[in-house]
């Protein structure tokens, strides 16, 4: 394909130099104090730096900084080194990860730590290319972040924040999730990255997206790179610089401009960018869940939890016995199905009428809109479950909260 028009690129070395300088000066003044930054800046051991940045980056995927801080601190206290993490059990990892969501991240992190210890003599790979090639669960972004922040490799990174900032800086209005646009953004990030302070530069670009160039109401007036921002110029002057008009690009079927059918909307200003193809709506699913309760030996109530399979959604986590339901089932039928399942589990009759309906709990996973239909059942005497089925155990309320259970189950 023909190269995109100059206005979508950073082709002027003087401008690139000025942008780097402005962004880094702003970062030095305004960056947030975050525990992994402090460690990456002061830890003399390169493997420990790499490990700390790796843990923080995996936790930060799909999760807000404010939520991650506490998890990160507890994680590093418990497993301060790769070696310590490699010796942990998956159950311990899931327990610490409980509530952070996207549970396979913790599991993969631990598998990769084991690999570094057993196959790489405990030494973290030092380049983005090797990190991505050798560590399971480490993609292009995470590899670039670890290599630039921990080892000073001059390599760019592209995450959601960087996508937004770059699309605005260069008026990129084509679908920002398309491979063609993503490739261009990686090229740009690699051109822009500062070779003397690559880790700081990458963090600065992401920090700008997280705190100033935010999705809905960006603070352009306070932005350290506004003089380099084509979207900002377009908003102020009605046209970008130096090319006279944003729609001009579309004449040649520009692959980076907004589609001709959805041109610049002056009501949106800089938030015309980035643009994404509409997401598929989440799939609706229903699940019958039964909170089985008994009196424990000390008189306190205990609840039965069972372990989910080791792959798929919420792999290896514990939950109240649950059963997927068809969407259009009548309530009476739902009860019967749940009673049948419990009967098979416990090897004794369970009357559907004995199940008390408690309510419904909605939980949104990234791609699933899940409705839990919650029942409860009090049991007398001892109940044993078929050990050939999923592992199960009785827990008190406190033990339940300390177990590897999902946020959805805590809501239940
Ligand atoms: Fe984002 Fe506004 Fe700065 Fe442009 S000027 S990079 S749109 S905050």
mmCIF file of C-alpha atoms and ligand atoms in Angstrom:
data_model
loop_
_atom_site.group_PDB
_atom_site.id
_atom_site.type_symbol
_atom_site.label_atom_id
_atom_site.label_comp_id
_atom_site.label_asym_id
_atom_site.label_seq_id
_atom_site.Cartn_x
_atom_site.Cartn_y
_atom_site.Cartn_z
ATOM 1 C CA UNK A 1 0.000 0.000 0.000
ATOM 2 C CA UNK A 2 1.010 3.598 -0.644
ATOM 3 C CA UNK A 3 2.540 5.316 2.405
ATOM 4 C CA UNK A 4 0.051 7.469 4.318
ATOM 5 C CA UNK A 5 0.142 11.257 3.909
ATOM 6 C CA UNK A 6 2.789 13.042 5.970
ATOM 7 C CA UNK A 7 0.246 14.498 8.344
ATOM 8 C CA UNK A 8 -0.409 11.059 9.814
ATOM 9 C CA UNK A 9 3.287 10.504 10.496
ATOM 10 C CA UNK A 10 6.049 11.947 12.644
ATOM 11 C CA UNK A 11 8.446 12.699 9.828
ATOM 12 C CA UNK A 12 9.996 15.959 11.030
ATOM 13 C CA UNK A 13 12.964 15.139 13.325
ATOM 14 C CA UNK A 14 12.859 18.581 14.950
ATOM 15 C CA UNK A 15 9.212 18.127 15.851
ATOM 16 C CA UNK A 16 9.866 14.648 17.253
ATOM 17 C CA UNK A 17 12.709 16.002 19.389
ATOM 18 C CA UNK A 18 10.530 18.818 20.719
ATOM 19 C CA UNK A 19 7.658 16.449 21.481
ATOM 20 C CA UNK A 20 9.957 14.104 23.420
ATOM 21 C CA UNK A 21 11.396 16.966 25.433
ATOM 22 C CA UNK A 22 7.995 18.424 26.309
ATOM 23 C CA UNK A 23 6.544 15.068 27.241
ATOM 24 C CA UNK A 24 9.480 13.998 29.425
ATOM 25 C CA UNK A 25 9.637 17.369 31.213
ATOM 26 C CA UNK A 26 5.931 17.056 31.992
ATOM 27 C CA UNK A 27 6.401 13.478 33.185
ATOM 28 C CA UNK A 28 9.199 14.497 35.525
ATOM 29 C CA UNK A 29 6.929 17.155 37.036
ATOM 30 C CA UNK A 30 3.599 15.363 37.130
ATOM 31 C CA UNK A 31 4.041 11.587 37.189
ATOM 32 C CA UNK A 32 2.124 9.612 39.784
ATOM 33 C CA UNK A 33 4.104 7.835 42.482
ATOM 34 C CA UNK A 34 3.452 4.156 41.892
ATOM 35 C CA UNK A 35 5.151 1.313 43.773
ATOM 36 C CA UNK A 36 6.430 -0.505 40.661
ATOM 37 C CA UNK A 37 7.927 2.742 39.345
ATOM 38 C CA UNK A 38 9.801 3.288 42.579
ATOM 39 C CA UNK A 39 11.142 -0.273 42.454
ATOM 40 C CA UNK A 40 12.122 -0.087 38.760
ATOM 41 C CA UNK A 41 14.005 3.155 39.425
ATOM 42 C CA UNK A 42 15.951 1.983 42.483
ATOM 43 C CA UNK A 43 16.414 -1.802 42.285
ATOM 44 C CA UNK A 44 19.993 -2.621 41.176
ATOM 45 C CA UNK A 45 19.191 -6.241 40.243
ATOM 46 C CA UNK A 46 17.984 -6.365 36.624
ATOM 47 C CA UNK A 47 16.002 -9.593 37.063
ATOM 48 C CA UNK A 48 14.132 -8.183 40.036
ATOM 49 C CA UNK A 49 13.388 -4.997 38.100
ATOM 50 C CA UNK A 50 12.099 -7.041 35.194
ATOM 51 C CA UNK A 51 9.987 -9.204 37.486
ATOM 52 C CA UNK A 52 8.428 -6.195 39.268
ATOM 53 C CA UNK A 53 7.511 -4.452 36.011
ATOM 54 C CA UNK A 54 6.175 -7.693 34.591
ATOM 55 C CA UNK A 55 3.870 -8.283 37.585
ATOM 56 C CA UNK A 56 2.584 -4.702 37.460
ATOM 57 C CA UNK A 57 1.998 -4.812 33.703
ATOM 58 C CA UNK A 58 0.051 -8.075 33.853
ATOM 59 C CA UNK A 59 -2.090 -6.746 36.718
ATOM 60 C CA UNK A 60 -2.704 -3.466 34.889
ATOM 61 C CA UNK A 61 -4.134 -5.188 31.809
ATOM 62 C CA UNK A 62 -7.864 -4.364 31.861
ATOM 63 C CA UNK A 63 -7.621 -3.070 35.440
ATOM 64 C CA UNK A 64 -7.410 0.434 36.925
ATOM 65 C CA UNK A 65 -4.205 1.632 38.604
ATOM 66 C CA UNK A 66 -6.040 2.412 41.860
ATOM 67 C CA UNK A 67 -7.251 -1.192 42.125
ATOM 68 C CA UNK A 68 -3.904 -2.709 41.209
ATOM 69 C CA UNK A 69 -1.745 -0.942 43.835
ATOM 70 C CA UNK A 70 -2.977 -2.996 46.796
ATOM 71 C CA UNK A 71 -2.805 -6.293 44.879
ATOM 72 C CA UNK A 72 0.675 -5.467 43.614
ATOM 73 C CA UNK A 73 1.971 -4.644 47.106
ATOM 74 C CA UNK A 74 0.543 -7.830 48.594
ATOM 75 C CA UNK A 75 1.891 -9.896 45.703
ATOM 76 C CA UNK A 76 5.430 -8.488 45.996
ATOM 77 C CA UNK A 77 5.387 -8.940 49.746
ATOM 78 C CA UNK A 78 4.385 -12.570 49.377
ATOM 79 C CA UNK A 79 6.544 -13.389 46.330
ATOM 80 C CA UNK A 80 9.322 -10.784 46.093
ATOM 81 C CA UNK A 81 11.253 -12.783 43.483
ATOM 82 C CA UNK A 82 10.610 -14.978 40.494
ATOM 83 C CA UNK A 83 11.963 -17.904 42.478
ATOM 84 C CA UNK A 84 9.438 -17.346 45.274
ATOM 85 C CA UNK A 85 6.578 -17.156 42.768
ATOM 86 C CA UNK A 86 7.743 -20.308 41.004
ATOM 87 C CA UNK A 87 7.357 -22.209 44.283
ATOM 88 C CA UNK A 88 3.826 -20.951 45.016
ATOM 89 C CA UNK A 89 0.795 -23.167 44.413
ATOM 90 C CA UNK A 90 -1.852 -22.180 41.881
ATOM 91 C CA UNK A 91 -4.353 -22.111 44.746
ATOM 92 C CA UNK A 92 -2.313 -19.430 46.546
ATOM 93 C CA UNK A 93 -2.021 -17.422 43.314
ATOM 94 C CA UNK A 94 -5.771 -17.618 42.721
ATOM 95 C CA UNK A 95 -6.470 -16.601 46.327
ATOM 96 C CA UNK A 96 -4.339 -13.481 46.030
ATOM 97 C CA UNK A 97 -5.740 -12.687 42.597
ATOM 98 C CA UNK A 98 -9.391 -13.085 43.732
ATOM 99 C CA UNK A 99 -11.332 -9.931 42.850
ATOM 100 C CA UNK A 100 -8.848 -8.677 40.244
ATOM 101 C CA UNK A 101 -10.650 -10.441 37.363
ATOM 102 C CA UNK A 102 -9.320 -12.144 34.231
ATOM 103 C CA UNK A 103 -7.952 -14.939 36.381
ATOM 104 C CA UNK A 104 -5.895 -16.655 33.713
ATOM 105 C CA UNK A 105 -3.440 -13.741 34.005
ATOM 106 C CA UNK A 106 -2.261 -14.840 37.452
ATOM 107 C CA UNK A 107 -2.020 -18.454 36.404
ATOM 108 C CA UNK A 108 0.020 -17.631 33.301
ATOM 109 C CA UNK A 109 2.300 -15.325 35.246
ATOM 110 C CA UNK A 110 3.109 -18.137 37.615
ATOM 111 C CA UNK A 111 3.629 -20.657 34.801
ATOM 112 C CA UNK A 112 6.007 -18.249 33.111
ATOM 113 C CA UNK A 113 7.916 -17.660 36.370
ATOM 114 C CA UNK A 114 8.383 -21.427 36.670
ATOM 115 C CA UNK A 115 9.685 -21.506 33.128
ATOM 116 C CA UNK A 116 12.230 -18.739 33.804
ATOM 117 C CA UNK A 117 13.471 -20.583 36.887
ATOM 118 C CA UNK A 118 13.580 -24.074 35.374
ATOM 119 C CA UNK A 119 14.569 -23.372 31.764
ATOM 120 C CA UNK A 120 16.317 -19.992 31.773
ATOM 121 C CA UNK A 121 18.365 -20.392 34.957
ATOM 122 C CA UNK A 122 16.271 -17.734 36.710
ATOM 123 C CA UNK A 123 17.388 -15.022 34.289
ATOM 124 C CA UNK A 124 14.706 -12.877 32.651
ATOM 125 C CA UNK A 125 15.079 -12.423 28.866
ATOM 126 C CA UNK A 126 16.500 -8.931 28.242
ATOM 127 C CA UNK A 127 14.923 -7.822 24.948
ATOM 128 C CA UNK A 128 11.337 -7.291 23.888
ATOM 129 C CA UNK A 129 11.738 -9.892 21.171
ATOM 130 C CA UNK A 130 13.001 -12.584 23.560
ATOM 131 C CA UNK A 131 10.493 -11.723 26.274
ATOM 132 C CA UNK A 132 7.645 -12.168 23.812
ATOM 133 C CA UNK A 133 9.121 -15.328 22.345
ATOM 134 C CA UNK A 134 10.063 -17.070 25.585
ATOM 135 C CA UNK A 135 7.490 -16.087 28.192
ATOM 136 C CA UNK A 136 3.937 -17.475 27.971
ATOM 137 C CA UNK A 137 1.312 -14.751 28.404
ATOM 138 C CA UNK A 138 3.736 -11.956 27.448
ATOM 139 C CA UNK A 139 2.535 -10.202 24.306
ATOM 140 C CA UNK A 140 4.089 -7.438 22.253
ATOM 141 C CA UNK A 141 2.986 -4.638 24.561
ATOM 142 C CA UNK A 142 4.102 -6.279 27.835
ATOM 143 C CA UNK A 143 7.409 -7.306 26.291
ATOM 144 C CA UNK A 144 8.066 -3.718 25.136
ATOM 145 C CA UNK A 145 7.116 -2.311 28.527
ATOM 146 C CA UNK A 146 9.394 -4.687 30.470
ATOM 147 C CA UNK A 147 12.319 -4.239 28.063
ATOM 148 C CA UNK A 148 12.128 -0.443 27.960
ATOM 149 C CA UNK A 149 11.347 0.206 31.636
ATOM 150 C CA UNK A 150 13.558 -2.462 33.203
ATOM 151 C CA UNK A 151 16.425 -2.809 30.730
ATOM 152 C CA UNK A 152 16.469 0.511 28.852
ATOM 153 C CA UNK A 153 15.796 -0.966 25.414
ATOM 154 C CA UNK A 154 14.694 1.780 22.994
ATOM 155 C CA UNK A 155 11.496 0.119 21.886
ATOM 156 C CA UNK A 156 8.017 1.637 21.733
ATOM 157 C CA UNK A 157 4.807 0.380 23.288
ATOM 158 C CA UNK A 158 1.191 0.585 22.173
ATOM 159 C CA UNK A 159 -1.629 0.076 24.670
ATOM 160 C CA UNK A 160 -5.120 1.581 24.867
ATOM 161 C CA UNK A 161 -3.829 4.894 26.220
ATOM 162 C CA UNK A 162 -1.128 5.182 23.568
ATOM 163 C CA UNK A 163 -3.639 4.361 20.827
ATOM 164 C CA UNK A 164 -5.834 7.240 21.963
ATOM 165 C CA UNK A 165 -2.997 9.751 22.248
ATOM 166 C CA UNK A 166 -1.387 8.869 18.906
ATOM 167 C CA UNK A 167 -4.707 8.805 17.028
ATOM 168 C CA UNK A 168 -5.410 12.305 18.327
ATOM 169 C CA UNK A 169 -1.910 13.624 17.727
ATOM 170 C CA UNK A 170 -2.137 12.523 14.110
ATOM 171 C CA UNK A 171 -5.894 12.644 13.379
ATOM 172 C CA UNK A 172 -6.148 8.915 12.753
ATOM 173 C CA UNK A 173 -9.839 8.178 12.354
ATOM 174 C CA UNK A 174 -9.815 4.758 10.726
ATOM 175 C CA UNK A 175 -10.840 1.821 12.942
ATOM 176 C CA UNK A 176 -8.155 1.831 15.635
ATOM 177 C CA UNK A 177 -8.558 -1.885 16.281
ATOM 178 C CA UNK A 178 -7.797 -2.802 12.664
ATOM 179 C CA UNK A 179 -4.427 -4.467 11.986
ATOM 180 C CA UNK A 180 -3.476 -1.764 9.436
ATOM 181 C CA UNK A 181 -3.905 1.034 11.988
ATOM 182 C CA UNK A 182 -2.305 -0.926 14.825
ATOM 183 C CA UNK A 183 0.773 -1.582 12.655
ATOM 184 C CA UNK A 184 1.072 2.134 11.896
ATOM 185 C CA UNK A 185 0.784 2.996 15.572
ATOM 186 C CA UNK A 186 3.589 0.571 16.465
ATOM 187 C CA UNK A 187 5.750 2.171 13.779
ATOM 188 C CA UNK A 188 4.997 5.580 15.261
ATOM 189 C CA UNK A 189 5.701 4.479 18.818
ATOM 190 C CA UNK A 190 9.067 3.113 17.690
ATOM 191 C CA UNK A 191 9.921 6.360 15.887
ATOM 192 C CA UNK A 192 8.918 8.505 18.849
ATOM 193 C CA UNK A 193 10.539 6.590 21.714
ATOM 194 C CA UNK A 194 13.414 8.462 23.329
ATOM 195 C CA UNK A 195 16.600 6.419 23.065
ATOM 196 C CA UNK A 196 18.144 7.839 26.241
ATOM 197 C CA UNK A 197 15.080 7.411 28.467
ATOM 198 C CA UNK A 198 12.889 4.839 26.673
ATOM 199 C CA UNK A 199 11.160 3.508 29.798
ATOM 200 C CA UNK A 200 10.279 6.986 31.035
ATOM 201 C CA UNK A 201 9.142 8.048 27.578
ATOM 202 C CA UNK A 202 6.795 5.071 27.224
ATOM 203 C CA UNK A 203 5.410 5.579 30.693
ATOM 204 C CA UNK A 204 4.971 9.283 29.967
ATOM 205 C CA UNK A 205 2.946 8.584 26.833
ATOM 206 C CA UNK A 206 0.745 6.134 28.738
ATOM 207 C CA UNK A 207 0.473 8.516 31.699
ATOM 208 C CA UNK A 208 -0.654 11.291 29.358
ATOM 209 C CA UNK A 209 -3.417 9.035 28.045
ATOM 210 C CA UNK A 210 -4.434 7.990 31.561
ATOM 211 C CA UNK A 211 -4.518 11.444 33.160
ATOM 212 C CA UNK A 212 -4.762 14.189 30.492
ATOM 213 C CA UNK A 213 -5.725 12.798 27.093
ATOM 214 C CA UNK A 214 -8.567 10.809 28.675
ATOM 215 C CA UNK A 215 -11.373 9.255 26.600
ATOM 216 C CA UNK A 216 -14.330 11.574 27.235
ATOM 217 C CA UNK A 217 -13.152 15.015 28.390
ATOM 218 C CA UNK A 218 -9.451 15.432 27.608
ATOM 219 C CA UNK A 219 -7.684 18.335 29.327
ATOM 220 C CA UNK A 220 -6.181 19.789 26.162
ATOM 221 C CA UNK A 221 -5.483 23.152 27.797
ATOM 222 C CA UNK A 222 -3.023 21.442 30.201
ATOM 223 C CA UNK A 223 -1.531 19.092 27.647
ATOM 224 C CA UNK A 224 2.264 19.264 27.265
ATOM 225 C CA UNK A 225 2.134 18.205 23.598
ATOM 226 C CA UNK A 226 -0.821 20.224 22.368
ATOM 227 C CA UNK A 227 1.321 22.175 19.936
ATOM 228 C CA UNK A 228 2.054 18.853 18.193
ATOM 229 C CA UNK A 229 -1.549 17.684 18.195
ATOM 230 C CA UNK A 230 -3.392 17.745 14.901
ATOM 231 C CA UNK A 231 -6.753 16.998 16.509
ATOM 232 C CA UNK A 232 -6.305 19.987 18.832
ATOM 233 C CA UNK A 233 -5.390 22.253 15.897
ATOM 234 C CA UNK A 234 -8.339 20.951 13.954
ATOM 235 C CA UNK A 235 -10.617 21.831 16.858
ATOM 236 C CA UNK A 236 -9.095 25.289 17.377
ATOM 237 C CA UNK A 237 -8.644 26.405 13.812
ATOM 238 C CA UNK A 238 -11.018 24.147 11.974
ATOM 239 C CA UNK A 239 -8.150 22.548 10.103
ATOM 240 C CA UNK A 240 -5.080 20.568 10.913
ATOM 241 C CA UNK A 241 -1.538 21.672 10.347
ATOM 242 C CA UNK A 242 0.233 21.657 7.913
ATOM 243 C CA UNK A 243 -2.227 19.978 5.541
ATOM 244 C CA UNK A 244 -5.130 22.313 4.750
ATOM 245 C CA UNK A 245 -8.103 20.075 5.390
ATOM 246 C CA UNK A 246 -8.725 16.804 7.148
ATOM 247 C CA UNK A 247 -11.054 15.515 4.456
ATOM 248 C CA UNK A 248 -8.392 16.112 1.798
ATOM 249 C CA UNK A 249 -6.731 12.850 2.693
ATOM 250 C CA UNK A 250 -9.830 10.886 1.848
ATOM 251 C CA UNK A 251 -9.523 11.918 -1.780
ATOM 252 C CA UNK A 252 -6.879 9.259 -2.218
ATOM 253 C CA UNK A 253 -8.693 6.671 -0.075
ATOM 254 C CA UNK A 254 -6.443 7.418 2.874
ATOM 255 C CA UNK A 255 -6.357 4.297 5.055
ATOM 256 C CA UNK A 256 -5.924 6.345 8.247
ATOM 257 C CA UNK A 257 -8.581 9.058 7.887
ATOM 258 C CA UNK A 258 -12.133 8.744 9.214
ATOM 259 C CA UNK A 259 -14.329 6.944 6.679
ATOM 260 C CA UNK A 260 -15.981 9.336 4.218
ATOM 261 C CA UNK A 261 -19.360 8.224 5.572
ATOM 262 C CA UNK A 262 -18.448 9.400 9.092
ATOM 263 C CA UNK A 263 -16.426 12.593 8.664
ATOM 264 C CA UNK A 264 -15.155 14.939 11.389
ATOM 265 C CA UNK A 265 -17.968 15.968 13.760
ATOM 266 C CA UNK A 266 -17.226 19.404 15.150
ATOM 267 C CA UNK A 267 -19.375 18.710 18.244
ATOM 268 C CA UNK A 268 -16.955 15.975 19.262
ATOM 269 C CA UNK A 269 -13.757 18.006 18.869
ATOM 270 C CA UNK A 270 -10.643 15.963 19.625
ATOM 271 C CA UNK A 271 -12.788 13.031 20.749
ATOM 272 C CA UNK A 272 -13.456 12.360 17.066
ATOM 273 C CA UNK A 273 -10.371 10.201 17.565
ATOM 274 C CA UNK A 274 -9.817 7.354 18.035
ATOM 275 C CA UNK A 275 -12.631 5.417 16.416
ATOM 276 C CA UNK A 276 -13.422 1.787 16.806
ATOM 277 C CA UNK A 277 -15.662 -0.624 14.980
ATOM 278 C CA UNK A 278 -18.763 -1.300 17.081
ATOM 279 C CA UNK A 279 -18.179 -4.048 19.648
ATOM 280 C CA UNK A 280 -20.267 -7.175 19.592
ATOM 281 C CA UNK A 281 -22.793 -7.019 22.437
ATOM 282 C CA UNK A 282 -21.970 -9.430 25.294
ATOM 283 C CA UNK A 283 -23.580 -12.858 25.164
ATOM 284 C CA UNK A 284 -26.436 -13.333 27.678
ATOM 285 C CA UNK A 285 -26.117 -16.413 29.895
ATOM 286 C CA UNK A 286 -28.075 -17.748 32.893
ATOM 287 C CA UNK A 287 -26.805 -19.882 35.697
ATOM 288 C CA UNK A 288 -28.715 -21.477 38.591
ATOM 289 C CA UNK A 289 -26.646 -21.294 41.768
ATOM 290 C CA UNK A 290 -27.390 -22.968 45.074
ATOM 291 C CA UNK A 291 -26.017 -21.820 48.403
ATOM 292 C CA UNK A 292 -26.016 -25.029 50.443
ATOM 293 C CA UNK A 293 -25.819 -24.335 54.145
ATOM 294 C CA UNK A 294 -25.278 -26.554 57.176
ATOM 295 C CA UNK A 295 -24.434 -26.090 60.856
ATOM 296 C CA UNK A 296 -20.729 -26.585 61.350
ATOM 297 C CA UNK A 297 -19.290 -28.436 64.344
ATOM 298 C CA UNK A 298 -18.952 -25.176 66.307
ATOM 299 C CA UNK A 299 -22.524 -24.157 65.520
ATOM 300 C CA UNK A 300 -21.573 -21.527 62.922
ATOM 301 C CA UNK A 301 -23.075 -21.904 59.458
ATOM 302 C CA UNK A 302 -20.933 -23.432 56.736
ATOM 303 C CA UNK A 303 -21.375 -23.283 52.976
ATOM 304 C CA UNK A 304 -20.464 -25.715 50.258
ATOM 305 C CA UNK A 305 -18.141 -24.558 47.495
ATOM 306 C CA UNK A 306 -16.933 -26.556 44.498
ATOM 307 C CA UNK A 307 -13.968 -25.993 42.231
ATOM 308 C CA UNK A 308 -14.413 -25.023 38.579
ATOM 309 C CA UNK A 309 -12.571 -26.908 35.827
ATOM 310 C CA UNK A 310 -8.910 -25.996 35.272
ATOM 311 C CA UNK A 311 -9.567 -24.309 31.917
ATOM 312 C CA UNK A 312 -12.133 -21.873 30.546
ATOM 313 C CA UNK A 313 -13.877 -18.976 32.268
ATOM 314 C CA UNK A 314 -12.806 -18.520 35.938
ATOM 315 C CA UNK A 315 -10.602 -21.622 35.667
ATOM 316 C CA UNK A 316 -9.771 -23.301 38.981
ATOM 317 C CA UNK A 317 -11.781 -20.839 41.094
ATOM 318 C CA UNK A 318 -14.310 -21.962 43.705
ATOM 319 C CA UNK A 319 -18.036 -21.285 43.528
ATOM 320 C CA UNK A 320 -21.389 -22.324 44.967
ATOM 321 C CA UNK A 321 -22.688 -25.354 43.051
ATOM 322 C CA UNK A 322 -23.980 -23.939 39.787
ATOM 323 C CA UNK A 323 -25.678 -25.141 36.673
ATOM 324 C CA UNK A 324 -25.929 -23.397 33.268
ATOM 325 C CA UNK A 325 -29.535 -22.804 32.239
ATOM 326 C CA UNK A 326 -31.245 -22.423 28.887
ATOM 327 C CA UNK A 327 -32.399 -18.829 28.331
ATOM 328 C CA UNK A 328 -36.130 -19.454 28.073
ATOM 329 C CA UNK A 329 -36.700 -21.918 30.941
ATOM 330 C CA UNK A 330 -39.722 -21.467 33.266
ATOM 331 C CA UNK A 331 -38.872 -20.952 36.939
ATOM 332 C CA UNK A 332 -40.391 -24.277 37.939
ATOM 333 C CA UNK A 333 -38.280 -26.111 35.391
ATOM 334 C CA UNK A 334 -35.135 -24.284 36.544
ATOM 335 C CA UNK A 335 -35.753 -25.484 40.085
ATOM 336 C CA UNK A 336 -36.250 -29.050 38.934
ATOM 337 C CA UNK A 337 -33.030 -29.021 36.945
ATOM 338 C CA UNK A 338 -31.079 -27.597 39.854
ATOM 339 C CA UNK A 339 -32.606 -30.113 42.274
ATOM 340 C CA UNK A 340 -31.702 -32.936 39.869
ATOM 341 C CA UNK A 341 -28.117 -31.728 39.693
ATOM 342 C CA UNK A 342 -27.825 -31.452 43.482
ATOM 343 C CA UNK A 343 -29.316 -34.909 43.856
ATOM 344 C CA UNK A 344 -26.691 -36.363 41.533
ATOM 345 C CA UNK A 345 -24.015 -34.539 43.463
ATOM 346 C CA UNK A 346 -25.096 -35.594 46.940
ATOM 347 C CA UNK A 347 -26.492 -39.035 46.124
ATOM 348 C CA UNK A 348 -29.719 -38.384 48.017
ATOM 349 C CA UNK A 349 -33.134 -36.985 47.102
ATOM 350 C CA UNK A 350 -33.486 -33.208 46.899
ATOM 351 C CA UNK A 351 -37.027 -31.843 46.581
ATOM 352 C CA UNK A 352 -37.300 -28.966 44.119
ATOM 353 C CA UNK A 353 -39.818 -27.346 46.489
ATOM 354 C CA UNK A 354 -37.178 -27.247 49.233
ATOM 355 C CA UNK A 355 -35.030 -24.829 47.202
ATOM 356 C CA UNK A 356 -35.677 -21.308 48.372
ATOM 357 C CA UNK A 357 -35.405 -18.616 45.703
ATOM 358 C CA UNK A 358 -33.218 -15.760 47.007
ATOM 359 C CA UNK A 359 -32.869 -13.406 44.051
ATOM 360 C CA UNK A 360 -30.919 -12.683 40.923
ATOM 361 C CA UNK A 361 -27.385 -11.385 40.596
ATOM 362 C CA UNK A 362 -26.099 -9.834 37.384
ATOM 363 C CA UNK A 363 -22.393 -9.822 36.642
ATOM 364 C CA UNK A 364 -20.780 -8.565 33.462
ATOM 365 C CA UNK A 365 -17.686 -10.378 32.296
ATOM 366 C CA UNK A 366 -15.894 -8.815 29.320
ATOM 367 C CA UNK A 367 -17.928 -10.766 26.775
ATOM 368 C CA UNK A 368 -20.707 -12.355 28.852
ATOM 369 C CA UNK A 369 -23.737 -10.826 30.525
ATOM 370 C CA UNK A 370 -24.268 -13.398 33.245
ATOM 371 C CA UNK A 371 -27.424 -13.732 35.359
ATOM 372 C CA UNK A 372 -27.095 -15.928 38.441
ATOM 373 C CA UNK A 373 -30.463 -17.206 39.681
ATOM 374 C CA UNK A 374 -29.723 -17.815 43.350
ATOM 375 C CA UNK A 375 -31.373 -20.445 45.551
ATOM 376 C CA UNK A 376 -30.560 -21.638 49.026
ATOM 377 C CA UNK A 377 -30.999 -24.972 50.751
ATOM 378 C CA UNK A 378 -30.444 -25.803 54.429
ATOM 379 C CA UNK A 379 -29.176 -29.304 55.108
ATOM 380 C CA UNK A 380 -29.388 -31.359 58.281
ATOM 381 C CA UNK A 381 -26.681 -33.761 59.278
ATOM 382 C CA UNK A 382 -23.602 -34.696 57.399
ATOM 383 C CA UNK A 383 -23.528 -34.500 53.642
ATOM 384 C CA UNK A 384 -20.915 -36.180 51.552
ATOM 385 C CA UNK A 385 -20.373 -35.387 47.944
ATOM 386 C CA UNK A 386 -19.366 -37.781 45.250
ATOM 387 C CA UNK A 387 -15.566 -37.430 45.229
ATOM 388 C CA UNK A 388 -15.478 -38.446 41.549
ATOM 389 C CA UNK A 389 -17.087 -35.090 40.702
ATOM 390 C CA UNK A 390 -15.495 -31.655 41.173
ATOM 391 C CA UNK A 391 -13.423 -31.083 44.329
ATOM 392 C CA UNK A 392 -15.596 -29.509 47.032
ATOM 393 C CA UNK A 393 -15.339 -28.287 50.618
ATOM 394 C CA UNK A 394 -17.385 -26.694 53.384
ATOM 395 C CA UNK A 395 -16.300 -23.220 54.459
ATOM 396 C CA UNK A 396 -17.372 -20.618 57.002
ATOM 397 C CA UNK A 397 -18.196 -17.145 55.749
ATOM 398 C CA UNK A 398 -14.705 -15.892 56.615
ATOM 399 C CA UNK A 399 -13.091 -18.850 54.902
ATOM 400 C CA UNK A 400 -15.255 -18.226 51.864
ATOM 401 C CA UNK A 401 -13.970 -14.651 51.547
ATOM 402 C CA UNK A 402 -10.363 -15.792 51.934
ATOM 403 C CA UNK A 403 -10.763 -18.480 49.244
ATOM 404 C CA UNK A 404 -10.079 -18.172 45.532
ATOM 405 C CA UNK A 405 -13.619 -17.098 44.627
ATOM 406 C CA UNK A 406 -14.637 -14.636 41.914
ATOM 407 C CA UNK A 407 -16.220 -11.230 42.471
ATOM 408 C CA UNK A 408 -19.417 -12.638 40.951
ATOM 409 C CA UNK A 409 -19.613 -15.327 43.653
ATOM 410 C CA UNK A 410 -18.965 -12.743 46.357
ATOM 411 C CA UNK A 411 -21.955 -10.829 44.995
ATOM 412 C CA UNK A 412 -24.014 -14.038 45.176
HETATM 413 FE FE1 LIG B 1 -4.870 14.701 23.712
HETATM 414 FE FE2 LIG B 1 -5.781 17.215 23.723
HETATM 415 FE FE3 LIG B 1 -3.205 16.683 24.196
HETATM 416 FE FE4 LIG B 1 -4.179 16.373 21.762
HETATM 417 S S1 LIG B 1 -4.022 18.277 22.897
HETATM 418 S S2 LIG B 1 -2.840 14.941 22.839
HETATM 419 S S3 LIG B 1 -6.226 15.632 22.205
HETATM 420 S S4 LIG B 1 -4.961 16.097 25.474
#
